[in-house]
Amino acid sequence: MDAKAMFSFSYGLYVVSANDGENVGACLINTALQVTGDPLQVAVTLNKQNHTTQVVKAAEHFTLTVVSKTADMPFIGRFGFKSSADVDKFEGITTKTSLLFDPYTPEHACAMVCCAVVNTIDLGTHVMFIGEVCDAERVSDEEPMTYAYYHSVLKGKTPPKASSYIEGEDPTKPVVPVSAPKHHFRCNICGYVYETTDEELPADFRCPVCGVGPENFTKID
């Protein structure tokens, strides 16, 4: 079986968030879609190991923002490569509250939709939440970011917890200038490429996108 066939599917990038009254969770996902028009319903798929998944389960609602092409890797790293159990992902950025009291950021967002969970489907490693739309807002006129754009332009990697993750397969290829006199190291977690004149990364180096150390970088030139 050619697992690369799955790369032909089209995805977007979304931030899903929830507040259950005690905990707040927010994470980046690539599987969200409108499933019905009447009633208006949206489906999102989250990994069972995500802190946000447990918050959505407890809250029985979630808020979804559609990420725009204006988003950069630090923004994606904030929501995609860190856990809400460890950090406040909304710290330092513009934050609003949806009709269902979930936090969300209008930064790098095209639209916001908040939903009450009406059904939950166990998918093995993941959980699909079906939510009935309670409120929706067009946040900006920016173009939505596709997963293909994330891979080809931002050179981002697919996180292991993503629903589209395939072990051993990576559609991204690091691009290094042929005449570059410097060395390049690529983060094995998020795909960030660091340029330096040093042969090795310092022991205290941390990825500016996902925060991992030099042991998670591979020299690529």
C-alpha angles and dihedrals in degrees: 000000000000105000090188087076086078089066088072090071115099121233140170133211122252139171114223118193139175142178117206094184094263105041136035123209133182131169143163118253135175100203115076128124145157107258103179138015101205106061092021105235136173129197125210128182122212134179113252090230093060117107088219091060091061091047092052090049092052095041095044089213139069142188122225129199124192109229116229131216089257090076117108131203095266089057092046091045091052093059102024109042105034133064125243086218088069106031141028100243093194095055112121097010134090108277132188133179123238127222088269092050096254116142118238137164124233089203112114090358131133098186144357126217126179121198142186111226111245100167140016125203123196109223099177104251091020141042124221115211117200109204131189110224113247098171138002135185136183102230101185144348093243119128116259116250115243123210088242089059090048090054101039102036105025092032090224123167129228109255114234090241094055116112090233095050116128116189113242094011125102122171092198125091121194112241115211124178109253093225096042110135092197132080123251128209122191124208110238090208106049105007097245112157118215121199121208142150090229122100092221136025116252117255092245095050115127128191107251090216106045103007101237123143133248092274087073095055128092124204106236107181 
